[in-house]
CSV table of C-alpha atoms in Angstrom, one decimal:
chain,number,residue,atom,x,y,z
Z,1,UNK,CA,-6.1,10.7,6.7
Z,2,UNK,CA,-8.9,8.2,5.2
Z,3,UNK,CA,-7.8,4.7,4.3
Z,4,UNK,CA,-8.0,4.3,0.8
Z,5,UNK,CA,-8.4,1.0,-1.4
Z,6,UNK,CA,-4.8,0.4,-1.5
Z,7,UNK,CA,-4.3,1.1,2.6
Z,8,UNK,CA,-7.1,-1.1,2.8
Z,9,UNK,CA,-5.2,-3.6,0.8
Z,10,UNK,CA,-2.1,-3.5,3.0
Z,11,UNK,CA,-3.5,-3.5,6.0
Z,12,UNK,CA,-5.5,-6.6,5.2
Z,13,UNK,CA,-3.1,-8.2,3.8
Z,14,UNK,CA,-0.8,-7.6,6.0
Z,15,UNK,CA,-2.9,-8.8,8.7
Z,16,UNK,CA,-3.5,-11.8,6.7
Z,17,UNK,CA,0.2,-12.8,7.0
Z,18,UNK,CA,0.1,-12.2,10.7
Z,19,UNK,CA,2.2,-9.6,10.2
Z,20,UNK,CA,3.1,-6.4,12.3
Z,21,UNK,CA,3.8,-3.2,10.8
Z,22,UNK,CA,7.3,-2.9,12.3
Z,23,UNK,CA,7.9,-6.8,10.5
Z,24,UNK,CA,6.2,-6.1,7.0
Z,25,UNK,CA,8.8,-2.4,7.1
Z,26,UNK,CA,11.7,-5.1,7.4
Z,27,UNK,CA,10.7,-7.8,5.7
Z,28,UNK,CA,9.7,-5.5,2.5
Z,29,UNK,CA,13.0,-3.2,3.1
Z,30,UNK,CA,10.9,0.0,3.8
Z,31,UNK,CA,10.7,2.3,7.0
Z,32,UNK,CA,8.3,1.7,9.9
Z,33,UNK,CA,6.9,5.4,9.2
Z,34,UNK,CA,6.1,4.6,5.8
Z,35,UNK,CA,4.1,1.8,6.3
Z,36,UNK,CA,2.0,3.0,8.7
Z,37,UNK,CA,1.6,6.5,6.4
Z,38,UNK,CA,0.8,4.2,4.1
Z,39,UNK,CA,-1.9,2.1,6.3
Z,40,UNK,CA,-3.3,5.4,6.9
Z,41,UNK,CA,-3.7,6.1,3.3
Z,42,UNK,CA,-1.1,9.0,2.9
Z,43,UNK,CA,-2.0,10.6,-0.8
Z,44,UNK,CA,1.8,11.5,-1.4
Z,45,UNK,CA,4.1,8.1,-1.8
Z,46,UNK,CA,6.7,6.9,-3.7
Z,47,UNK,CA,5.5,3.9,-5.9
Z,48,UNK,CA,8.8,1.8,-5.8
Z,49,UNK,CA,8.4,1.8,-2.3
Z,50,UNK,CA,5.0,0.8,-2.2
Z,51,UNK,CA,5.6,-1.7,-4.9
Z,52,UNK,CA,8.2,-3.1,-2.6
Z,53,UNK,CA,5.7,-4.3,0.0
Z,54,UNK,CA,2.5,-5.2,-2.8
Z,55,UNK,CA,5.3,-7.5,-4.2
Z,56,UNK,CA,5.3,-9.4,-0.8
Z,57,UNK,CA,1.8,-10.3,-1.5
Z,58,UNK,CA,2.0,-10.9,-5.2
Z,59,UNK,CA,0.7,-7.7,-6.1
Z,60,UNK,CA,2.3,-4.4,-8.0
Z,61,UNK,CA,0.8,-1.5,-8.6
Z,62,UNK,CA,-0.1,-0.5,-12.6
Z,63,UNK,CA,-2.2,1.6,-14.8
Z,64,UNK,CA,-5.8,1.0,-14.7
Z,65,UNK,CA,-8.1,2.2,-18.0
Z,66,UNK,CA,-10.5,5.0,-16.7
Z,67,UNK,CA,-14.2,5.1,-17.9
Z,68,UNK,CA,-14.0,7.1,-21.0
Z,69,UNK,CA,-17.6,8.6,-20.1
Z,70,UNK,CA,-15.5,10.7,-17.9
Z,71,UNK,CA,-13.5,12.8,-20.5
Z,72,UNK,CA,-12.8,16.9,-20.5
């Protein structure tokens, strides 16, 4: 799997905090397995759970407006 912007995020952020994978699952409330899927940029994941750990940092995740240059 390749690390996407929002692995990326985690990761760093998570590092940031000092911070191991097995602590941000617990502190955050979500499995061990799916923060690392997530680290490892995982395409599939459930969005309340990855909201559960960006909220640690402040973040959320949210619609973004698209260039409209790029319409079908």
């Amino acid at each position: 799997m390749e690390q996407t912007v929002l692995s990326k995020f985690v990761k760093n952020m998570r590092k940031q905090y000092e911070l191991t994978q097995a602590e941000l699952s617990e502190k955050s409330g979500v499995g061990l397995r799916f923060v690392r899927e997530l680290e490892q940029g995982k395409q599939t994941l459930r969005l309340d759970k990855v909201n559960q750990i960006l909220n640690l940092f402040g973040s959320e995740v949210g619609v973004v407006p698209m260039d409209r240059n790029n319409e079908l």
